[in-house]
Short mmCIF file of C-alpha atoms in Angstrom, two decimals:
data_model
loop_
_atom_site.label_atom_id
_atom_site.label_comp_id
_atom_site.label_asym_id
_atom_site.label_seq_id
_atom_site.Cartn_x
_atom_site.Cartn_y
_atom_site.Cartn_z
CA UNK A 162 118.02 -54.35 116.18
CA UNK A 163 115.05 -55.90 117.94
CA UNK A 164 114.71 -58.66 120.87
CA UNK A 165 112.72 -62.24 120.69
CA UNK A 166 110.31 -62.79 123.95
CA UNK A 167 109.53 -65.79 124.78
CA UNK A 168 106.02 -66.15 126.19
CA UNK A 169 104.10 -68.83 128.15
CA UNK A 170 100.49 -69.54 126.99
CA UNK A 171 98.61 -72.58 128.21
CA UNK A 172 99.26 -75.73 126.47
CA UNK A 173 97.26 -75.70 123.48
CA UNK A 174 96.62 -72.27 122.78
CA UNK A 175 99.25 -71.37 121.13
CA UNK A 176 98.37 -69.77 117.69
CA UNK A 177 95.43 -68.40 119.56
CA UNK A 178 98.07 -66.50 121.62
CA UNK A 179 99.79 -65.92 118.44
CA UNK A 180 96.72 -64.65 116.88
CA UNK A 181 95.85 -62.27 120.21
CA UNK A 182 99.12 -60.72 119.83
CA UNK A 183 98.09 -59.76 116.12
CA UNK A 184 95.94 -58.33 117.07
CA UNK A 185 97.13 -56.49 120.22
CA UNK A 186 100.20 -55.02 118.02
CA UNK A 187 97.81 -53.20 115.38
CA UNK A 188 96.73 -50.91 118.76
CA UNK A 189 100.46 -50.20 120.28
CA UNK A 190 102.88 -51.38 117.76
CA UNK A 191 106.40 -52.33 118.15
CA UNK A 192 105.62 -55.94 117.61
CA UNK A 193 107.47 -57.71 114.11
CA UNK A 194 106.98 -60.92 113.93
CA UNK A 195 105.57 -63.86 116.25
CA UNK A 196 106.34 -67.10 115.93
CA UNK A 197 104.63 -70.58 117.74
CA UNK A 198 106.74 -73.39 116.63
CA UNK A 199 104.63 -76.58 116.07
CA UNK A 200 107.74 -78.62 118.58
CA UNK A 201 106.92 -76.00 121.31
CA UNK A 202 103.99 -76.55 123.39
CA UNK A 203 103.35 -73.55 126.06
CA UNK A 204 106.10 -70.85 124.63
CA UNK A 205 105.44 -68.57 121.39
CA UNK A 206 107.83 -66.12 120.62
CA UNK A 207 107.58 -62.69 120.56
CA UNK A 208 109.90 -60.27 118.18
CA UNK A 209 109.40 -57.12 119.52
CA UNK A 210 111.32 -53.81 120.76
CA UNK A 211 110.82 -53.97 124.31
CA UNK A 212 109.68 -55.69 127.01
CA UNK A 213 106.51 -53.03 129.05
CA UNK A 214 105.22 -53.39 125.85
CA UNK A 215 104.62 -56.76 125.88
CA UNK A 216 103.81 -57.31 129.94
CA UNK A 217 101.26 -54.85 128.46
CA UNK A 218 99.39 -56.11 126.29
CA UNK A 219 99.62 -60.31 128.00
CA UNK A 220 98.37 -58.35 131.37
CA UNK A 221 94.62 -59.10 129.72
CA UNK A 222 95.49 -61.38 127.16
CA UNK A 223 94.15 -64.79 127.84
CA UNK A 224 95.75 -67.69 127.89
CA UNK A 225 98.94 -65.96 127.69
CA UNK A 226 100.72 -66.65 131.58
CA UNK A 227 103.76 -65.02 131.29
CA UNK A 228 107.05 -62.99 129.34
CA UNK A 229 110.81 -64.52 130.83
CA UNK A 230 112.23 -61.13 131.17
CA UNK A 231 115.45 -62.12 129.20
CA UNK A 232 115.34 -62.21 125.69
CA UNK A 233 116.60 -64.81 123.78
CA UNK A 234 118.90 -64.13 120.22
CA UNK A 235 117.90 -65.32 116.90
CA UNK A 236 120.65 -68.44 116.32
CA UNK A 237 118.63 -70.24 119.43
CA UNK A 238 114.95 -69.73 117.26
CA UNK A 239 116.68 -70.60 113.69
CA UNK A 240 116.55 -74.27 113.68
CA UNK A 241 112.76 -74.11 114.60
CA UNK A 242 112.37 -71.70 111.49
CA UNK A 243 113.61 -74.63 109.58
CA UNK A 244 112.40 -77.20 110.29
CA UNK A 245 114.07 -80.38 109.32
CA UNK A 246 111.82 -82.72 107.81
CA UNK A 247 110.54 -86.06 109.08
CA UNK A 248 112.18 -89.17 107.25
CA UNK A 249 115.87 -86.83 107.36
CA UNK A 250 117.05 -90.30 108.30
CA UNK A 251 115.73 -92.94 107.79
CA UNK A 252 117.41 -95.42 104.62
CA UNK A 253 115.58 -97.49 102.75
CA UNK A 254 116.44 -101.15 104.38
CA UNK A 255 116.13 -100.05 107.39
CA UNK A 256 114.40 -101.75 110.75
CA UNK A 257 112.26 -99.25 112.48
CA UNK A 258 108.88 -99.47 115.32
CA UNK A 259 106.02 -97.96 114.48
CA UNK A 260 105.34 -95.63 117.37
CA UNK A 261 101.55 -94.42 117.19
CA UNK A 262 98.31 -95.58 115.13
CA UNK A 263 96.94 -98.74 114.20
CA UNK A 264 100.48 -100.66 113.95
CA UNK A 265 102.13 -99.24 117.06
CA UNK A 266 104.18 -101.15 118.89
CA UNK A 267 105.33 -103.81 115.43
CA UNK A 268 109.32 -103.70 113.95
CA UNK A 269 108.41 -103.11 110.00
CA UNK A 270 111.68 -102.67 107.19
CA UNK A 271 111.92 -99.33 105.14
CA UNK A 272 111.09 -100.39 101.89
CA UNK A 273 110.43 -96.80 100.39
CA UNK A 274 111.28 -93.39 101.83
CA UNK A 275 109.05 -89.74 99.78
CA UNK A 276 111.12 -86.96 100.75
CA UNK A 277 108.48 -84.55 99.83
CA UNK A 278 105.44 -85.85 101.97
CA UNK A 279 107.90 -87.63 104.54
CA UNK A 280 106.58 -90.72 104.44
CA UNK A 281 107.29 -93.95 104.35
CA UNK A 282 106.11 -97.39 103.22
CA UNK A 283 107.24 -100.45 105.54
CA UNK A 284 106.96 -103.65 105.48
CA UNK A 285 105.43 -105.90 109.06
CA UNK A 286 108.55 -107.91 109.77
CA UNK A 287 105.96 -110.38 112.24
CA UNK A 288 102.71 -109.98 109.11
CA UNK A 289 102.63 -113.93 107.31
CA UNK A 290 102.49 -111.59 103.90
CA UNK A 291 104.42 -108.58 103.15
CA UNK A 292 101.98 -105.80 103.47
CA UNK A 293 103.52 -102.87 102.02
CA UNK A 294 102.27 -100.17 104.34
CA UNK A 295 102.72 -95.92 104.75
CA UNK A 296 102.62 -94.32 106.93
CA UNK A 297 104.35 -90.58 107.71
CA UNK A 298 108.58 -89.90 109.53
CA UNK A 299 107.07 -88.67 112.49
CA UNK A 300 105.06 -92.43 113.51
CA UNK A 301 108.60 -94.49 114.07
CA UNK A 302 111.23 -94.60 116.10
CA UNK A 303 114.78 -96.48 114.15
CA UNK A 304 115.73 -99.43 115.71
CA UNK A 305 118.84 -100.60 112.88
CA UNK A 306 120.25 -98.97 109.95
CA UNK A 307 120.20 -101.77 108.26
CA UNK A 308 119.09 -105.73 108.79
CA UNK A 309 121.27 -107.89 110.06
CA UNK B 255 93.42 -72.63 106.92
CA UNK B 256 95.98 -73.53 103.81
CA UNK B 257 99.44 -73.14 102.97
CA UNK B 258 101.65 -72.46 99.94
CA UNK B 259 103.64 -75.42 98.77
CA UNK B 260 106.41 -72.35 97.60
CA UNK B 261 105.55 -69.41 99.81
CA UNK B 262 104.49 -71.01 102.42
CA UNK B 263 101.67 -67.98 102.86
CA UNK B 264 98.56 -69.55 104.66
CA UNK B 265 95.22 -68.86 103.21
CA UNK B 266 91.77 -70.64 103.09
CA UNK B 267 91.58 -71.17 99.15
CA UNK B 268 93.21 -73.73 96.94
CA UNK B 269 95.41 -72.34 95.32
CA UNK B 270 97.79 -69.37 95.98
CA UNK B 271 97.03 -66.04 95.48
CA UNK B 272 100.51 -64.92 95.00
CA UNK B 273 102.79 -67.70 93.82
CA UNK B 274 99.44 -69.56 91.41
CA UNK B 275 101.37 -72.95 93.39
CA UNK B 276 98.52 -75.98 94.72
CA UNK B 277 98.32 -75.62 99.18
CA UNK B 278 97.88 -77.72 101.69
CA UNK B 279 96.56 -78.66 104.32
CA UNK B 280 98.90 -80.68 105.89
CA UNK B 281 101.36 -77.59 107.56
CA UNK B 282 103.13 -77.50 110.58
CA UNK B 283 104.50 -74.11 112.65
CA UNK B 284 102.69 -71.03 112.87
CA UNK B 285 104.46 -67.97 112.00
CA UNK B 286 102.75 -64.05 111.38
CA UNK B 287 104.86 -61.10 110.31
CA UNK B 288 103.93 -57.68 111.10
CA UNK B 289 106.81 -55.41 109.76
CA UNK B 290 109.12 -57.83 107.74
CA UNK B 291 111.58 -54.24 107.15
CA UNK B 292 112.12 -54.47 110.55
CA UNK B 293 112.18 -58.47 111.67
CA UNK B 294 115.46 -60.28 112.32
CA UNK B 295 112.69 -63.70 112.04
CA UNK B 296 111.62 -62.10 108.71
CA UNK B 297 114.68 -61.61 107.51
CA UNK B 298 116.09 -64.46 107.54
CA UNK B 299 113.29 -67.01 106.15
CA UNK B 300 113.89 -64.59 103.54
CA UNK B 301 109.74 -63.16 104.01
CA UNK B 302 108.98 -59.75 102.06
CA UNK B 303 105.10 -59.45 102.43
CA UNK B 304 103.65 -59.03 105.79
CA UNK B 305 101.00 -61.80 106.33
CA UNK B 306 100.76 -66.00 108.05
CA UNK B 307 102.64 -68.35 107.46
CA UNK B 308 103.64 -71.82 107.58
CA UNK B 309 107.43 -72.98 108.75
CA UNK B 310 106.38 -76.35 107.39
CA UNK B 311 104.38 -77.76 104.11
CA UNK B 312 103.99 -81.93 102.82
#
């Protein structure tokens, strides 16, 4: 049975460290998969056989900081493997707040949801004329389930 | 790099070389599978081929 180890990396260099691990594994073997989830900054997961191989690899690796002594179970990282849709909890009619982009801070009503693109179309509540704006699902925060 | 909308494999091409589906530039999460036969992660993801994959593709 393989083990999954947590590697501390320099923030923003997660993918680079994953690539460096892949290169190193050609020489050392005993590395089976490397995972760098988008949600996790400063850490990646490496599936291998033993911690000694990983320690040897990161000793001279740029951007890799350390490996946590205790390995983790696959169940603990399962939610990273299947990230939920950004629009999973959003429904038409909901009141949301835009949290990034040019309309940051504005409140809006959801008029349409595109599951495939994970985008929603909203109408700003304070606008004089309702203009539909399409934004990414992660760009909003849900305020109210349904308009009162 | 771009990711296949169907098999999530990462490629530089606009059509996936493995399944022929269009690829997308909008992807998140990075997975490198080196040895799918021995990897628990590859088994969970039902990945049978070594390579680089995206976790989420739009």
